[in-house]
Amino acid sequence: IEKAKELVHDIEAYPTAIDGKVSFDFKESDLMQVVNDKDFILCRVNAPLVKLCLDFIRNGKKAIVKGRDIGAMIKDLIENAAKETDNSLSAIVNKLIELRDTTVLRLTEQKKEGEAISFSDRIETALVFFEKQTDLAGVYARIDSVFSDTITGICLSTIHKIKGLEADRVFILKPSLLPHPKASSMWQQEQEMNLKYVACT
């Protein structure tokens, strides 16, 4: 609560609340050893969460990224890109990168920073699933295995998706993305600080 007070000054802890701890002395590389079942790992965007989730799974830890709907959205994005290619993984990856670059540029020129951040993240998240895969079926199977709305093991989530839930231990991944560096307008900066507050609480 003391940390959250830096953002919203009039918030108060419940009188009988147990003291918490805010720590900045761990490295991202330590997460594999430090994080346990029922812990939350939050991030402003999905792509770093997916990478970390796959690392946990490879190391024998149960982990999910919250949001089955995100998985469906990523698959739709890949399917649409595949329709414009010869269906080889390299061609689909190149199409996704091209789509990211042109769409983000257009949205940025239109002063739609939030939409640009969100679209770029969806593409970056999709690209993670192509690593070490040999066919599209393998890519889709990986997506289905990672995204879920049933919280089991370690729960990785964007701050948007976790709002209203709680855990005894919460880790913030990539805190430098709060506020997101591409959020330049005053309105967008305000929304970013609201997200930071949600993450803190």
PDB file of N, CA, C and O in Angstrom, residues 66-114:
ATOM      1  N   LYS A  66      -2.643 -16.156 -18.704  1.00  0.00           N
ATOM      2  CA  LYS A  66      -4.090 -15.958 -18.561  1.00  0.00           C
ATOM      3  C   LYS A  66      -4.685 -15.308 -19.809  1.00  0.00           C
ATOM      4  O   LYS A  66      -4.183 -14.301 -20.283  1.00  0.00           O
ATOM      5  N   GLY A  67      -5.761 -15.931 -20.315  1.00  0.00           N
ATOM      6  CA  GLY A  67      -6.467 -15.348 -21.447  1.00  0.00           C
ATOM      7  C   GLY A  67      -6.602 -16.268 -22.647  1.00  0.00           C
ATOM      8  O   GLY A  67      -5.867 -16.127 -23.617  1.00  0.00           O
ATOM      9  N   ARG A  68      -7.539 -17.212 -22.579  1.00  0.00           N
ATOM     10  CA  ARG A  68      -7.763 -18.106 -23.724  1.00  0.00           C
ATOM     11  C   ARG A  68      -8.135 -17.304 -24.969  1.00  0.00           C
ATOM     12  O   ARG A  68      -7.792 -17.667 -26.086  1.00  0.00           O
ATOM     13  N   ASP A  69      -8.828 -16.173 -24.781  1.00  0.00           N
ATOM     14  CA  ASP A  69      -9.222 -15.340 -25.912  1.00  0.00           C
ATOM     15  C   ASP A  69      -8.004 -14.744 -26.618  1.00  0.00           C
ATOM     16  O   ASP A  69      -8.030 -14.519 -27.827  1.00  0.00           O
ATOM     17  N   ILE A  70      -6.932 -14.514 -25.863  1.00  0.00           N
ATOM     18  CA  ILE A  70      -5.698 -14.000 -26.481  1.00  0.00           C
ATOM     19  C   ILE A  70      -5.133 -15.057 -27.425  1.00  0.00           C
ATOM     20  O   ILE A  70      -4.717 -14.754 -28.534  1.00  0.00           O
ATOM     21  N   GLY A  71      -5.142 -16.314 -26.969  1.00  0.00           N
ATOM     22  CA  GLY A  71      -4.661 -17.403 -27.818  1.00  0.00           C
ATOM     23  C   GLY A  71      -5.439 -17.490 -29.117  1.00  0.00           C
ATOM     24  O   GLY A  71      -4.856 -17.646 -30.192  1.00  0.00           O
ATOM     25  N   ALA A  72      -6.770 -17.351 -29.033  1.00  0.00           N
ATOM     26  CA  ALA A  72      -7.612 -17.399 -30.237  1.00  0.00           C
ATOM     27  C   ALA A  72      -7.289 -16.229 -31.166  1.00  0.00           C
ATOM     28  O   ALA A  72      -7.222 -16.393 -32.390  1.00  0.00           O
ATOM     29  N   MET A  73      -7.053 -15.060 -30.585  1.00  0.00           N
ATOM     30  CA  MET A  73      -6.732 -13.870 -31.380  1.00  0.00           C
ATOM     31  C   MET A  73      -5.394 -14.045 -32.102  1.00  0.00           C
ATOM     32  O   MET A  73      -5.255 -13.682 -33.267  1.00  0.00           O
ATOM     33  N   ILE A  74      -4.417 -14.640 -31.414  1.00  0.00           N
ATOM     34  CA  ILE A  74      -3.096 -14.870 -32.006  1.00  0.00           C
ATOM     35  C   ILE A  74      -3.207 -15.869 -33.162  1.00  0.00           C
ATOM     36  O   ILE A  74      -2.610 -15.689 -34.223  1.00  0.00           O
ATOM     37  N   LYS A  75      -4.005 -16.913 -32.969  1.00  0.00           N
ATOM     38  CA  LYS A  75      -4.184 -17.902 -34.032  1.00  0.00           C
ATOM     39  C   LYS A  75      -4.857 -17.281 -35.256  1.00  0.00           C
ATOM     40  O   LYS A  75      -4.469 -17.562 -36.394  1.00  0.00           O
ATOM     41  N   ASP A  76      -5.846 -16.419 -35.036  1.00  0.00           N
ATOM     42  CA  ASP A  76      -6.511 -15.727 -36.156  1.00  0.00           C
ATOM     43  C   ASP A  76      -5.518 -14.872 -36.930  1.00  0.00           C
ATOM     44  O   ASP A  76      -5.529 -14.838 -38.166  1.00  0.00           O
ATOM     45  N   LEU A  77      -4.657 -14.187 -36.193  1.00  0.00           N
ATOM     46  CA  LEU A  77      -3.641 -13.328 -36.802  1.00  0.00           C
ATOM     47  C   LEU A  77      -2.711 -14.158 -37.698  1.00  0.00           C
ATOM     48  O   LEU A  77      -2.408 -13.775 -38.835  1.00  0.00           O
ATOM     49  N   ILE A  78      -2.285 -15.313 -37.188  1.00  0.00           N
ATOM     50  CA  ILE A  78      -1.394 -16.194 -37.944  1.00  0.00           C
ATOM     51  C   ILE A  78      -2.108 -16.758 -39.179  1.00  0.00           C
ATOM     52  O   ILE A  78      -1.556 -16.805 -40.275  1.00  0.00           O
ATOM     53  N   GLU A  79      -3.365 -17.184 -38.991  1.00  0.00           N
ATOM     54  CA  GLU A  79      -4.136 -17.741 -40.113  1.00  0.00           C
ATOM     55  C   GLU A  79      -4.296 -16.725 -41.242  1.00  0.00           C
ATOM     56  O   GLU A  79      -4.159 -17.060 -42.419  1.00  0.00           O
ATOM     57  N   ASN A  80      -4.587 -15.477 -40.879  1.00  0.00           N
ATOM     58  CA  ASN A  80      -4.736 -14.430 -41.892  1.00  0.00           C
ATOM     59  C   ASN A  80      -3.425 -14.169 -42.630  1.00  0.00           C
ATOM     60  O   ASN A  80      -3.418 -13.965 -43.849  1.00  0.00           O
ATOM     61  N   ALA A  81      -2.318 -14.198 -41.893  1.00  0.00           N
ATOM     62  CA  ALA A  81      -1.012 -14.014 -42.527  1.00  0.00           C
ATOM     63  C   ALA A  81      -0.691 -15.196 -43.447  1.00  0.00           C
ATOM     64  O   ALA A  81      -0.153 -15.017 -44.544  1.00  0.00           O
ATOM     65  N   ALA A  82      -1.046 -16.401 -43.004  1.00  0.00           N
ATOM     66  CA  ALA A  82      -0.768 -17.618 -43.781  1.00  0.00           C
ATOM     67  C   ALA A  82      -1.493 -17.610 -45.125  1.00  0.00           C
ATOM     68  O   ALA A  82      -0.971 -18.098 -46.125  1.00  0.00           O
ATOM     69  N   LYS A  83      -2.699 -17.024 -45.167  1.00  0.00           N
ATOM     70  CA  LYS A  83      -3.481 -16.964 -46.406  1.00  0.00           C
ATOM     71  C   LYS A  83      -2.769 -16.168 -47.499  1.00  0.00           C
ATOM     72  O   LYS A  83      -3.033 -16.357 -48.676  1.00  0.00           O
ATOM     73  N   GLU A  84      -1.889 -15.278 -47.091  1.00  0.00           N
ATOM     74  CA  GLU A  84      -1.194 -14.423 -48.060  1.00  0.00           C
ATOM     75  C   GLU A  84       0.208 -14.932 -48.382  1.00  0.00           C
ATOM     76  O   GLU A  84       1.024 -14.213 -48.950  1.00  0.00           O
ATOM     77  N   THR A  85       0.501 -16.177 -47.982  1.00  0.00           N
ATOM     78  CA  THR A  85       1.839 -16.735 -48.204  1.00  0.00           C
ATOM     79  C   THR A  85       1.720 -18.142 -48.793  1.00  0.00           C
ATOM     80  O   THR A  85       0.615 -18.638 -49.028  1.00  0.00           O
ATOM     81  N   ASP A  86       2.881 -18.777 -48.954  1.00  0.00           N
ATOM     82  CA  ASP A  86       2.899 -20.165 -49.434  1.00  0.00           C
ATOM     83  C   ASP A  86       2.758 -21.161 -48.285  1.00  0.00           C
ATOM     84  O   ASP A  86       2.949 -22.354 -48.449  1.00  0.00           O
ATOM     85  N   ASN A  87       2.441 -20.657 -47.087  1.00  0.00           N
ATOM     86  CA  ASN A  87       2.214 -21.469 -45.882  1.00  0.00           C
ATOM     87  C   ASN A  87       3.489 -22.001 -45.234  1.00  0.00           C
ATOM     88  O   ASN A  87       3.410 -22.772 -44.273  1.00  0.00           O
ATOM     89  N   SER A  88       4.649 -21.632 -45.750  1.00  0.00           N
ATOM     90  CA  SER A  88       5.883 -22.023 -45.055  1.00  0.00           C
ATOM     91  C   SER A  88       6.030 -21.131 -43.823  1.00  0.00           C
ATOM     92  O   SER A  88       5.592 -19.978 -43.815  1.00  0.00           O
ATOM     93  N   LEU A  89       6.640 -21.666 -42.765  1.00  0.00           N
ATOM     94  CA  LEU A  89       6.763 -20.906 -41.523  1.00  0.00           C
ATOM     95  C   LEU A  89       7.566 -19.628 -41.725  1.00  0.00           C
ATOM     96  O   LEU A  89       7.220 -18.573 -41.187  1.00  0.00           O
ATOM     97  N   SER A  90       8.631 -19.697 -42.521  1.00  0.00           N
ATOM     98  CA  SER A  90       9.466 -18.506 -42.731  1.00  0.00           C
ATOM     99  C   SER A  90       8.675 -17.420 -43.456  1.00  0.00           C
ATOM    100  O   SER A  90       8.798 -16.228 -43.137  1.00  0.00           O
ATOM    101  N   ALA A  91       7.839 -17.811 -44.415  1.00  0.00           N
ATOM    102  CA  ALA A  91       7.033 -16.831 -45.153  1.00  0.00           C
ATOM    103  C   ALA A  91       5.978 -16.196 -44.238  1.00  0.00           C
ATOM    104  O   ALA A  91       5.723 -14.990 -44.311  1.00  0.00           O
ATOM    105  N   ILE A  92       5.392 -17.004 -43.358  1.00  0.00           N
ATOM    106  CA  ILE A  92       4.391 -16.477 -42.424  1.00  0.00           C
ATOM    107  C   ILE A  92       5.040 -15.503 -41.446  1.00  0.00           C
ATOM    108  O   ILE A  92       4.498 -14.425 -41.165  1.00  0.00           O
ATOM    109  N   VAL A  93       6.225 -15.866 -40.942  1.00  0.00           N
ATOM    110  CA  VAL A  93       6.960 -14.976 -40.024  1.00  0.00           C
ATOM    111  C   VAL A  93       7.253 -13.648 -40.702  1.00  0.00           C
ATOM    112  O   VAL A  93       7.035 -12.571 -40.129  1.00  0.00           O
ATOM    113  N   ASN A  94       7.744 -13.700 -41.937  1.00  0.00           N
ATOM    114  CA  ASN A  94       8.047 -12.466 -42.679  1.00  0.00           C
ATOM    115  C   ASN A  94       6.796 -11.620 -42.902  1.00  0.00           C
ATOM    116  O   ASN A  94       6.840 -10.390 -42.802  1.00  0.00           O
ATOM    117  N   LYS A  95       5.677 -12.290 -43.172  1.00  0.00           N
ATOM    118  CA  LYS A  95       4.410 -11.566 -43.382  1.00  0.00           C
ATOM    119  C   LYS A  95       3.963 -10.895 -42.082  1.00  0.00           C
ATOM    120  O   LYS A  95       3.487  -9.751 -42.100  1.00  0.00           O
ATOM    121  N   LEU A  96       4.108 -11.582 -40.972  1.00  0.00           N
ATOM    122  CA  LEU A  96       3.734 -11.014 -39.672  1.00  0.00           C
ATOM    123  C   LEU A  96       4.583  -9.780 -39.344  1.00  0.00           C
ATOM    124  O   LEU A  96       4.070  -8.778 -38.858  1.00  0.00           O
ATOM    125  N   ILE A  97       5.877  -9.871 -39.628  1.00  0.00           N
ATOM    126  CA  ILE A  97       6.783  -8.738 -39.369  1.00  0.00           C
ATOM    127  C   ILE A  97       6.402  -7.549 -40.255  1.00  0.00           C
ATOM    128  O   ILE A  97       6.349  -6.401 -39.790  1.00  0.00           O
ATOM    129  N   GLU A  98       6.113  -7.827 -41.518  1.00  0.00           N
ATOM    130  CA  GLU A  98       5.707  -6.766 -42.448  1.00  0.00           C
ATOM    131  C   GLU A  98       4.399  -6.112 -41.971  1.00  0.00           C
ATOM    132  O   GLU A  98       4.264  -4.879 -41.971  1.00  0.00           O
ATOM    133  N   LEU A  99       3.456  -6.956 -41.554  1.00  0.00           N
ATOM    134  CA  LEU A  99       2.171  -6.462 -41.061  1.00  0.00           C
ATOM    135  C   LEU A  99       2.362  -5.598 -39.813  1.00  0.00           C
ATOM    136  O   LEU A  99       1.739  -4.544 -39.673  1.00  0.00           O
ATOM    137  N   ARG A 100       3.221  -6.049 -38.900  1.00  0.00           N
ATOM    138  CA  ARG A 100       3.512  -5.274 -37.688  1.00  0.00           C
ATOM    139  C   ARG A 100       4.061  -3.890 -38.041  1.00  0.00           C
ATOM    140  O   ARG A 100       3.566  -2.876 -37.558  1.00  0.00           O
ATOM    141  N   ASP A 101       5.071  -3.876 -38.917  1.00  0.00           N
ATOM    142  CA  ASP A 101       5.741  -2.615 -39.238  1.00  0.00           C
ATOM    143  C   ASP A 101       4.806  -1.618 -39.912  1.00  0.00           C
ATOM    144  O   ASP A 101       4.769  -0.440 -39.546  1.00  0.00           O
ATOM    145  N   THR A 102       4.023  -2.080 -40.884  1.00  0.00           N
ATOM    146  CA  THR A 102       3.139  -1.159 -41.613  1.00  0.00           C
ATOM    147  C   THR A 102       1.972  -0.689 -40.743  1.00  0.00           C
ATOM    148  O   THR A 102       1.613   0.484 -40.758  1.00  0.00           O
ATOM    149  N   THR A 103       1.396  -1.607 -39.955  1.00  0.00           N
ATOM    150  CA  THR A 103       0.243  -1.251 -39.124  1.00  0.00           C
ATOM    151  C   THR A 103       0.639  -0.329 -37.982  1.00  0.00           C
ATOM    152  O   THR A 103      -0.058   0.648 -37.699  1.00  0.00           O
ATOM    153  N   VAL A 104       1.758  -0.616 -37.339  1.00  0.00           N
ATOM    154  CA  VAL A 104       2.214   0.229 -36.230  1.00  0.00           C
ATOM    155  C   VAL A 104       2.549   1.630 -36.727  1.00  0.00           C
ATOM    156  O   VAL A 104       2.216   2.625 -36.077  1.00  0.00           O
ATOM    157  N   LEU A 105       3.177   1.720 -37.886  1.00  0.00           N
ATOM    158  CA  LEU A 105       3.494   3.033 -38.462  1.00  0.00           C
ATOM    159  C   LEU A 105       2.207   3.824 -38.733  1.00  0.00           C
ATOM    160  O   LEU A 105       2.104   5.003 -38.380  1.00  0.00           O
ATOM    161  N   ARG A 106       1.217   3.151 -39.337  1.00  0.00           N
ATOM    162  CA  ARG A 106      -0.050   3.827 -39.649  1.00  0.00           C
ATOM    163  C   ARG A 106      -0.757   4.295 -38.377  1.00  0.00           C
ATOM    164  O   ARG A 106      -1.209   5.442 -38.289  1.00  0.00           O
ATOM    165  N   LEU A 107      -0.824   3.421 -37.373  1.00  0.00           N
ATOM    166  CA  LEU A 107      -1.506   3.780 -36.125  1.00  0.00           C
ATOM    167  C   LEU A 107      -0.777   4.898 -35.384  1.00  0.00           C
ATOM    168  O   LEU A 107      -1.401   5.786 -34.807  1.00  0.00           O
ATOM    169  N   THR A 108       0.549   4.873 -35.427  1.00  0.00           N
ATOM    170  CA  THR A 108       1.333   5.921 -34.770  1.00  0.00           C
ATOM    171  C   THR A 108       1.108   7.260 -35.451  1.00  0.00           C
ATOM    172  O   THR A 108       0.953   8.286 -34.780  1.00  0.00           O
ATOM    173  N   GLU A 109       1.073   7.254 -36.781  1.00  0.00           N
ATOM    174  CA  GLU A 109       0.816   8.493 -37.531  1.00  0.00           C
ATOM    175  C   GLU A 109      -0.571   9.052 -37.228  1.00  0.00           C
ATOM    176  O   GLU A 109      -0.794  10.257 -37.266  1.00  0.00           O
ATOM    177  N   GLN A 110      -1.508   8.155 -36.901  1.00  0.00           N
ATOM    178  CA  GLN A 110      -2.869   8.559 -36.563  1.00  0.00           C
ATOM    179  C   GLN A 110      -3.007   8.918 -35.080  1.00  0.00           C
ATOM    180  O   GLN A 110      -4.113   9.138 -34.600  1.00  0.00           O
ATOM    181  N   LYS A 111      -1.880   8.944 -34.360  1.00  0.00           N
ATOM    182  CA  LYS A 111      -1.852   9.257 -32.917  1.00  0.00           C
ATOM    183  C   LYS A 111      -2.643   8.243 -32.088  1.00  0.00           C
ATOM    184  O   LYS A 111      -3.225   8.577 -31.063  1.00  0.00           O
ATOM    185  N   LYS A 112      -2.653   6.997 -32.539  1.00  0.00           N
ATOM    186  CA  LYS A 112      -3.338   5.926 -31.812  1.00  0.00           C
ATOM    187  C   LYS A 112      -2.289   5.041 -31.139  1.00  0.00           C
ATOM    188  O   LYS A 112      -2.089   3.876 -31.496  1.00  0.00           O
ATOM    189  N   GLU A 113      -1.592   5.634 -30.146  1.00  0.00           N
ATOM    190  CA  GLU A 113      -0.467   4.928 -29.511  1.00  0.00           C
ATOM    191  C   GLU A 113      -0.894   3.630 -28.845  1.00  0.00           C
ATOM    192  O   GLU A 113      -0.206   2.618 -28.934  1.00  0.00           O
ATOM    193  N   GLY A 114      -2.045   3.679 -28.152  1.00  0.00           N
ATOM    194  CA  GLY A 114      -2.513   2.476 -27.452  1.00  0.00           C
ATOM    195  C   GLY A 114      -2.756   1.319 -28.399  1.00  0.00           C
ATOM    196  O   GLY A 114      -2.358   0.189 -28.118  1.00  0.00           O
TER     197      GLY A 114
END
